[in-house]
């Protein structure tokens, strides 16, 4: 079969079949639809993690502010704020880098390579970032003590702790262990589902293009 | 330049070269929903990248580069299922919707194209659109000397797929 014939069939099938007017183009630009590219999905998932993390961070800090009333409380407050705030800040910096990635860096191959490199940095740091997993039990503990504070009106964490029966403490520890035990693998699964899959997909595309060159 | 002028300039360029967007969406998508989504996505990516467009370079080359990159990066959950389903359709099947949308010849050609990988699609679409080798090289990043070799391979592959599908033009 002559390839020109194939070419003509293709051309006929796409030739001026659909046309957008300038009004339609402008309207389409105004629609803020969710991006379906791998990078777009990663950006939105990352944004979700960042907002959730920041929410937990603020909750923990607020809890500490209300519940810790020792002479060293300010020092503790500063240390904890920095310990949790710094990783969160770096998380945000990575997000900013991904957010600003656009498809204009050279040709198709270069652009895909740059995108995958950016994502790779994030995927690796995200995979090994146990800080975000630590936020979950910390936020849970804060939630428990905040609940007790609301229930009892006592705002000193040590006094709250002293007033608890051993049985209640054991119950809390068991509950926390079970909850964290469920949440950590769930978070890891979520991470894998939302980020790693997309990364693998892009890497596959890049490999396809590189194979084209090396064949 | 104010926003309205930029929007007007962008819209005019898209209007004149919109065939590229539709070509790419037709090459990478089997169904209308996917095509519509991809057209929208490409348009948005072009708009976002427009401020960095170097006006000394050819607009269509820049446009193809972004459109292909977007199509390649397009993420669809059910992609594999849909591709397999379409590929397994017997050639003799007469689905009213499909017949209304395109001729049998186009449908078979689409099945054959669908069997190509994403990189092969990005090369063949440029060849089908009569782009010279140096521009194909500029868009994809494959060396000029390799472009010809690749195109010949893809052409043979496509012809073989068509043969397998029992398509005797």
Short mmCIF file of C-alpha atoms in Angstrom, two decimals:
data_model
loop_
_atom_site.label_atom_id
_atom_site.label_comp_id
_atom_site.label_asym_id
_atom_site.label_seq_id
_atom_site.Cartn_x
_atom_site.Cartn_y
_atom_site.Cartn_z
CA UNK A 1 0.00 0.00 0.00
CA UNK A 2 1.30 3.42 -0.90
CA UNK A 3 1.99 5.55 2.15
CA UNK A 4 0.78 8.67 0.35
CA UNK A 5 -2.64 7.09 0.33
CA UNK A 6 -2.46 6.59 4.10
CA UNK A 7 -1.30 10.17 4.44
CA UNK A 8 -4.25 11.43 2.42
CA UNK A 9 -6.77 9.45 4.47
CA UNK A 10 -5.29 10.94 7.61
CA UNK A 11 -5.29 14.45 6.21
CA UNK A 12 -8.90 14.15 5.04
CA UNK A 13 -9.97 12.90 8.44
CA UNK A 14 -8.59 15.90 10.29
CA UNK A 15 -8.93 18.58 7.64
CA UNK A 16 -11.03 21.49 8.88
CA UNK A 17 -13.46 19.04 10.46
CA UNK A 18 -13.64 21.07 13.61
CA UNK A 19 -13.03 24.81 13.86
CA UNK A 20 -13.01 27.11 16.79
CA UNK A 21 -13.99 30.75 16.49
CA UNK A 22 -12.03 33.42 18.35
CA UNK A 23 -14.94 33.71 20.80
CA UNK A 24 -14.82 29.98 21.50
CA UNK A 25 -11.06 30.10 22.02
CA UNK A 26 -11.38 32.94 24.50
CA UNK A 27 -14.19 31.13 26.32
CA UNK A 28 -12.09 27.97 26.55
CA UNK A 29 -9.26 29.93 28.12
CA UNK A 30 -11.57 31.15 30.83
CA UNK A 31 -12.62 27.65 31.88
CA UNK A 32 -10.52 26.70 34.86
CA UNK A 33 -10.62 22.99 34.30
CA UNK A 34 -8.41 20.57 36.18
CA UNK A 35 -5.29 19.78 34.25
CA UNK A 36 -5.12 16.23 33.01
CA UNK A 37 -1.43 16.11 32.29
CA UNK A 38 0.76 14.04 34.56
CA UNK A 39 2.42 17.23 35.78
CA UNK A 40 -0.93 18.90 36.37
CA UNK A 41 -2.11 15.94 38.44
CA UNK A 42 1.10 16.01 40.45
CA UNK A 43 0.73 19.74 41.04
CA UNK A 44 -2.82 19.41 42.34
CA UNK A 45 -2.00 16.40 44.53
CA UNK A 46 1.02 18.20 45.89
CA UNK A 47 -1.10 21.25 46.63
CA UNK A 48 -3.53 19.04 48.55
CA UNK A 49 -0.72 17.54 50.65
CA UNK A 50 0.74 20.95 51.28
CA UNK A 51 -2.57 22.44 52.44
CA UNK A 52 -3.30 19.40 54.64
CA UNK A 53 0.23 19.53 56.09
CA UNK A 54 -0.01 23.26 56.76
CA UNK A 55 -3.39 22.73 58.43
CA UNK A 56 -1.98 20.03 60.70
CA UNK A 57 1.04 22.20 61.44
CA UNK A 58 -1.13 25.14 62.50
CA UNK A 59 -3.33 22.84 64.57
CA UNK A 60 -0.34 21.37 66.42
CA UNK A 61 1.18 24.80 67.01
CA UNK A 62 -2.14 26.14 68.30
CA UNK A 63 -2.48 23.11 70.56
CA UNK A 64 1.00 23.64 71.95
CA UNK A 65 0.29 27.31 72.50
CA UNK A 66 -2.85 26.55 74.48
CA UNK A 67 -1.77 23.43 76.36
CA UNK A 68 1.89 23.88 77.25
CA UNK A 69 2.25 26.22 80.19
CA UNK A 70 5.65 25.43 81.61
CA UNK A 71 8.45 28.00 82.13
CA UNK A 72 10.20 26.49 79.09
CA UNK A 73 7.07 26.61 76.95
CA UNK A 74 8.30 29.44 74.72
CA UNK A 75 11.49 27.59 73.96
CA UNK A 76 9.55 24.41 73.25
CA UNK A 77 7.13 26.34 71.07
CA UNK A 78 9.99 27.84 69.01
CA UNK A 79 11.83 24.51 68.66
CA UNK A 80 8.73 22.60 67.58
CA UNK A 81 7.66 25.39 65.21
CA UNK A 82 11.05 25.34 63.52
CA UNK A 83 11.36 21.55 63.46
CA UNK A 84 8.05 21.25 61.68
CA UNK A 85 8.13 24.53 59.81
CA UNK A 86 11.46 24.04 58.03
CA UNK A 87 10.53 20.74 56.29
CA UNK A 88 7.17 22.29 55.38
CA UNK A 89 8.96 25.28 53.89
CA UNK A 90 11.18 23.01 51.75
CA UNK A 91 8.09 21.09 50.68
CA UNK A 92 6.61 24.38 49.53
CA UNK A 93 9.81 25.28 47.63
CA UNK A 94 9.66 22.01 45.70
CA UNK A 95 6.00 22.67 44.92
CA UNK A 96 6.90 26.12 43.60
CA UNK A 97 9.45 24.57 41.25
CA UNK A 98 6.92 22.06 39.92
CA UNK A 99 4.24 24.77 39.67
CA UNK A 100 6.44 26.87 37.42
CA UNK A 101 7.37 24.06 35.08
CA UNK A 102 6.05 24.80 31.60
CA UNK A 103 6.51 23.09 28.29
CA UNK A 104 8.87 25.48 26.61
CA UNK A 105 12.26 24.25 27.63
CA UNK A 106 13.69 23.26 24.27
CA UNK A 107 12.41 20.37 22.22
CA UNK A 108 10.07 17.61 23.23
CA UNK A 109 12.80 15.39 24.60
CA UNK A 110 14.50 18.15 26.60
CA UNK A 111 11.21 19.35 27.96
CA UNK A 112 10.15 15.88 29.09
CA UNK A 113 13.58 15.26 30.61
CA UNK A 114 13.39 18.51 32.55
CA UNK A 115 9.88 17.71 33.78
CA UNK A 116 10.79 14.19 34.86
CA UNK A 117 13.91 15.48 36.62
CA UNK A 118 11.81 17.99 38.54
CA UNK A 119 9.31 15.34 39.49
CA UNK A 120 12.01 12.85 40.33
CA UNK A 121 13.40 15.27 42.88
CA UNK A 122 9.98 15.52 44.42
CA UNK A 123 9.12 11.81 44.18
CA UNK A 124 12.34 10.82 45.91
CA UNK A 125 12.06 13.51 48.58
CA UNK A 126 8.37 12.76 49.01
CA UNK A 127 8.92 9.03 49.30
CA UNK A 128 11.61 9.44 51.94
CA UNK A 129 9.92 12.29 53.74
CA UNK A 130 8.83 10.70 56.98
CA UNK A 131 8.15 14.12 58.46
CA UNK A 132 4.72 14.22 56.87
CA UNK A 133 3.93 10.80 58.35
CA UNK A 134 5.01 12.11 61.77
CA UNK A 135 2.51 14.97 61.43
CA UNK A 136 -0.42 12.55 61.50
CA UNK A 137 0.18 11.04 65.00
CA UNK A 138 1.29 14.45 66.31
CA UNK A 139 -1.91 16.04 65.09
CA UNK A 140 -3.89 13.15 66.60
CA UNK A 141 -2.23 13.59 70.02
CA UNK A 142 -2.92 17.32 69.84
CA UNK A 143 -6.52 16.57 68.92
CA UNK A 144 -6.90 14.25 71.90
CA UNK A 145 -5.49 16.78 74.34
CA UNK A 146 -7.51 19.60 72.82
CA UNK A 147 -10.60 17.44 73.31
CA UNK A 148 -9.69 16.90 76.95
CA UNK A 149 -9.05 20.61 77.34
CA UNK A 150 -12.48 21.44 75.96
CA UNK A 151 -14.07 18.72 78.14
CA UNK A 152 -12.30 19.53 81.40
CA UNK A 153 -11.38 23.19 80.96
CA UNK A 154 -7.82 22.36 82.02
CA UNK A 155 -5.24 23.96 79.77
CA UNK A 156 -2.08 22.51 81.30
CA UNK A 157 -0.95 19.42 79.44
CA UNK A 158 0.90 18.01 82.47
CA UNK A 159 -2.13 18.44 84.72
CA UNK A 160 -4.35 16.84 82.07
CA UNK A 161 -1.93 13.94 81.87
CA UNK A 162 -1.79 13.56 85.66
CA UNK A 163 -5.54 13.56 85.93
CA UNK A 164 -5.86 10.65 83.53
CA UNK A 165 -6.20 7.08 84.78
CA UNK A 166 -3.59 4.56 83.63
CA UNK A 167 -6.37 2.70 81.79
CA UNK A 168 -7.28 5.84 79.84
CA UNK A 169 -3.66 6.48 78.93
CA UNK A 170 -3.31 2.89 77.67
CA UNK A 171 -6.51 3.31 75.66
CA UNK A 172 -5.16 6.53 74.12
CA UNK A 173 -1.83 4.93 73.26
CA UNK A 174 -3.55 1.91 71.68
CA UNK A 175 -5.90 4.15 69.73
CA UNK A 176 -3.04 6.31 68.54
CA UNK A 177 -0.95 3.31 67.52
CA UNK A 178 -3.86 1.77 65.60
CA UNK A 179 -4.78 5.06 63.94
CA UNK A 180 -1.18 5.80 62.94
CA UNK A 181 -0.78 2.19 61.87
CA UNK A 182 -3.65 2.67 59.44
CA UNK A 183 -2.87 6.23 58.37
CA UNK A 184 0.82 5.78 57.56
CA UNK A 185 0.36 2.95 55.03
CA UNK A 186 -2.67 4.80 53.69
CA UNK A 187 -0.59 7.95 53.17
CA UNK A 188 2.12 5.92 51.48
CA UNK A 189 -0.46 4.30 49.22
CA UNK A 190 -1.93 7.73 48.45
CA UNK A 191 1.51 9.06 47.63
CA UNK A 192 2.29 6.14 45.34
CA UNK A 193 -1.07 6.40 43.63
CA UNK A 194 -0.95 10.14 43.13
CA UNK A 195 2.70 10.77 42.38
CA UNK A 196 4.71 7.71 41.55
CA UNK A 197 2.33 6.43 38.90
CA UNK A 198 2.48 9.74 37.06
CA UNK A 199 6.22 9.86 37.30
CA UNK A 200 6.54 6.35 35.87
CA UNK A 201 4.23 7.33 33.01
CA UNK A 202 6.34 10.36 32.10
CA UNK A 203 9.56 8.43 32.42
CA UNK A 204 8.14 5.85 30.03
CA UNK A 205 7.40 8.58 27.48
CA UNK A 206 10.90 9.95 27.76
CA UNK A 207 12.38 6.48 27.38
CA UNK A 208 10.31 6.01 24.24
CA UNK A 209 11.74 9.21 22.78
CA UNK A 210 15.28 8.39 23.80
CA UNK A 211 14.96 4.92 22.35
CA UNK A 212 14.00 6.53 19.09
CA UNK A 213 17.34 8.31 19.06
CA UNK A 214 19.41 5.36 20.17
CA UNK A 215 17.90 2.75 17.87
CA UNK B 1 1.41 45.22 26.07
CA UNK B 2 -1.87 44.95 27.97
CA UNK B 3 -3.78 41.73 28.63
CA UNK B 4 -6.43 42.37 25.97
CA UNK B 5 -3.81 42.87 23.26
CA UNK B 6 -2.00 39.70 24.33
CA UNK B 7 -5.28 37.74 24.36
CA UNK B 8 -6.16 39.08 20.91
CA UNK B 9 -2.75 38.23 19.50
CA UNK B 10 -2.89 34.76 21.00
CA UNK B 11 -6.43 34.10 19.79
CA UNK B 12 -5.54 35.15 16.25
CA UNK B 13 -2.52 32.86 16.17
CA UNK B 14 -4.59 29.96 17.46
CA UNK B 15 -7.37 30.62 14.98
CA UNK B 16 -4.91 30.52 12.09
CA UNK B 17 -3.10 27.41 13.27
CA UNK B 18 -5.76 25.47 15.14
CA UNK B 19 -5.35 22.52 12.78
CA UNK B 20 -2.26 21.57 14.80
CA UNK B 21 -4.30 21.20 17.99
CA UNK B 22 -6.92 19.05 16.29
CA UNK B 23 -4.28 16.95 14.51
CA UNK B 24 -2.53 16.17 17.77
CA UNK B 25 -5.75 15.40 19.63
CA UNK B 26 -6.87 13.10 16.81
CA UNK B 27 -3.53 11.31 16.86
CA UNK B 28 -3.49 10.70 20.61
CA UNK B 29 -7.19 10.18 21.38
CA UNK B 30 -9.65 7.55 20.23
CA UNK B 31 -12.87 9.08 21.46
CA UNK B 32 -14.52 12.47 21.29
CA UNK B 33 -14.47 13.13 25.04
CA UNK B 34 -10.75 12.57 25.18
CA UNK B 35 -10.23 14.78 22.13
CA UNK B 36 -12.25 17.62 23.60
CA UNK B 37 -10.33 17.38 26.87
CA UNK B 38 -7.03 17.33 25.06
CA UNK B 39 -7.92 20.32 22.87
CA UNK B 40 -8.78 22.26 26.02
CA UNK B 41 -5.62 21.15 27.77
CA UNK B 42 -3.37 22.04 24.84
CA UNK B 43 -5.01 25.43 24.53
CA UNK B 44 -4.38 26.15 28.21
CA UNK B 45 -0.78 25.01 28.05
CA UNK B 46 -0.21 27.21 24.98
CA UNK B 47 -1.74 30.15 26.77
CA UNK B 48 0.39 29.61 29.87
CA UNK B 49 3.53 29.30 27.77
CA UNK B 50 2.70 32.19 25.44
CA UNK B 51 4.60 34.84 27.47
CA UNK B 52 7.83 32.88 27.00
CA UNK B 53 7.35 32.34 23.26
CA UNK B 54 10.31 33.65 21.28
CA UNK B 55 8.79 35.60 18.40
CA UNK B 56 11.87 35.22 16.25
CA UNK B 57 11.10 31.50 15.96
CA UNK B 58 8.43 29.81 13.94
CA UNK B 59 5.10 29.83 15.72
CA UNK B 60 3.91 26.46 14.38
CA UNK B 61 7.07 24.72 15.61
CA UNK B 62 6.56 26.12 19.11
CA UNK B 63 2.89 25.18 18.98
CA UNK B 64 3.56 21.60 17.90
CA UNK B 65 6.17 21.20 20.61
CA UNK B 66 3.78 22.21 23.36
CA UNK B 67 0.83 20.34 21.89
CA UNK B 68 2.80 17.10 21.59
CA UNK B 69 4.30 17.48 25.04
CA UNK B 70 0.82 17.98 26.50
CA UNK B 71 -0.56 14.99 24.60
CA UNK B 72 2.28 12.78 25.74
CA UNK B 73 1.86 13.89 29.34
CA UNK B 74 -1.91 13.49 29.25
CA UNK B 75 -3.00 11.27 32.10
CA UNK B 76 -6.04 9.09 31.71
CA UNK B 77 -7.00 6.42 34.20
CA UNK B 78 -8.85 4.25 31.71
CA UNK B 79 -6.37 4.82 28.87
CA UNK B 80 -5.10 1.24 28.70
CA UNK B 81 -8.57 -0.27 28.86
CA UNK B 82 -9.87 1.98 26.08
CA UNK B 83 -6.88 1.34 23.86
CA UNK B 84 -7.20 -2.40 24.27
CA UNK B 85 -10.93 -2.29 23.69
CA UNK B 86 -10.55 -0.32 20.48
CA UNK B 87 -7.75 -2.51 19.27
CA UNK B 88 -9.81 -5.66 19.74
CA UNK B 89 -12.76 -4.43 17.74
CA UNK B 90 -13.28 -6.64 14.70
CA UNK B 91 -12.79 -4.80 11.44
CA UNK B 92 -16.25 -5.73 10.24
CA UNK B 93 -18.05 -4.23 13.22
CA UNK B 94 -20.51 -1.53 12.15
CA UNK B 95 -21.22 0.78 15.02
CA UNK B 96 -23.55 3.60 14.02
CA UNK B 97 -21.75 6.15 16.16
CA UNK B 98 -18.41 5.29 14.67
CA UNK B 99 -19.72 5.31 11.11
CA UNK B 100 -21.30 8.68 11.72
CA UNK B 101 -18.08 10.06 13.13
CA UNK B 102 -15.65 8.80 10.54
CA UNK B 103 -15.45 6.44 7.65
CA UNK B 104 -14.39 2.83 8.01
CA UNK B 105 -11.04 3.65 6.42
CA UNK B 106 -10.31 6.32 8.98
CA UNK B 107 -11.38 4.02 11.78
CA UNK B 108 -8.99 1.30 10.68
CA UNK B 109 -6.20 3.81 10.22
CA UNK B 110 -6.86 5.06 13.75
CA UNK B 111 -6.62 1.51 15.09
CA UNK B 112 -3.28 1.08 13.33
CA UNK B 113 -2.03 4.46 14.59
CA UNK B 114 -3.16 3.52 18.07
CA UNK B 115 -0.72 0.61 18.01
CA UNK B 116 2.22 3.00 17.67
CA UNK B 117 3.92 4.20 20.82
CA UNK B 118 3.75 7.83 21.91
CA UNK B 119 7.14 8.77 20.49
CA UNK B 120 6.33 7.17 17.13
CA UNK B 121 3.07 9.09 17.04
CA UNK B 122 4.89 12.37 17.65
CA UNK B 123 7.17 11.73 14.66
CA UNK B 124 4.60 10.41 12.22
CA UNK B 125 2.13 13.23 12.89
CA UNK B 126 4.76 15.76 11.81
CA UNK B 127 5.55 13.71 8.73
CA UNK B 128 1.84 13.44 7.88
CA UNK B 129 1.64 17.22 8.20
CA UNK B 130 4.49 17.56 5.65
CA UNK B 131 7.07 18.93 8.04
CA UNK B 132 10.66 18.81 6.77
CA UNK B 133 13.15 16.60 8.61
CA UNK B 134 15.02 19.51 10.17
CA UNK B 135 11.83 20.84 11.75
CA UNK B 136 10.82 17.37 12.96
CA UNK B 137 14.26 17.17 14.52
CA UNK B 138 13.85 20.61 16.11
CA UNK B 139 10.48 19.69 17.61
CA UNK B 140 11.26 16.18 18.87
CA UNK B 141 14.96 16.42 19.70
CA UNK B 142 15.85 13.48 17.46
CA UNK B 143 18.85 14.15 15.21
CA UNK B 144 18.11 15.06 11.58
CA UNK B 145 19.96 12.00 10.31
CA UNK B 146 17.86 9.77 12.54
CA UNK B 147 14.54 11.31 11.58
CA UNK B 148 14.50 9.74 8.10
CA UNK B 149 15.37 6.31 9.46
CA UNK B 150 12.70 6.55 12.11
CA UNK B 151 10.06 7.72 9.66
CA UNK B 152 10.76 4.78 7.35
CA UNK B 153 10.49 2.36 10.27
CA UNK B 154 7.24 3.87 11.49
CA UNK B 155 5.78 3.87 7.97
CA UNK B 156 6.57 0.16 7.59
CA UNK B 157 5.18 -0.55 11.04
CA UNK B 158 1.98 1.30 10.22
CA UNK B 159 1.61 -0.48 6.90
CA UNK B 160 2.12 -3.84 8.62
CA UNK B 161 -0.52 -2.99 11.19
CA UNK B 162 -2.91 -2.11 8.40
CA UNK B 163 -2.15 -5.41 6.69
CA UNK B 164 -2.79 -7.29 9.92
CA UNK B 165 -6.13 -5.53 10.16
CA UNK B 166 -6.90 -6.87 6.68
CA UNK B 167 -6.99 -3.42 5.23
CA UNK B 168 -6.43 -3.53 1.50
CA UNK B 169 -6.79 -0.05 0.15
#
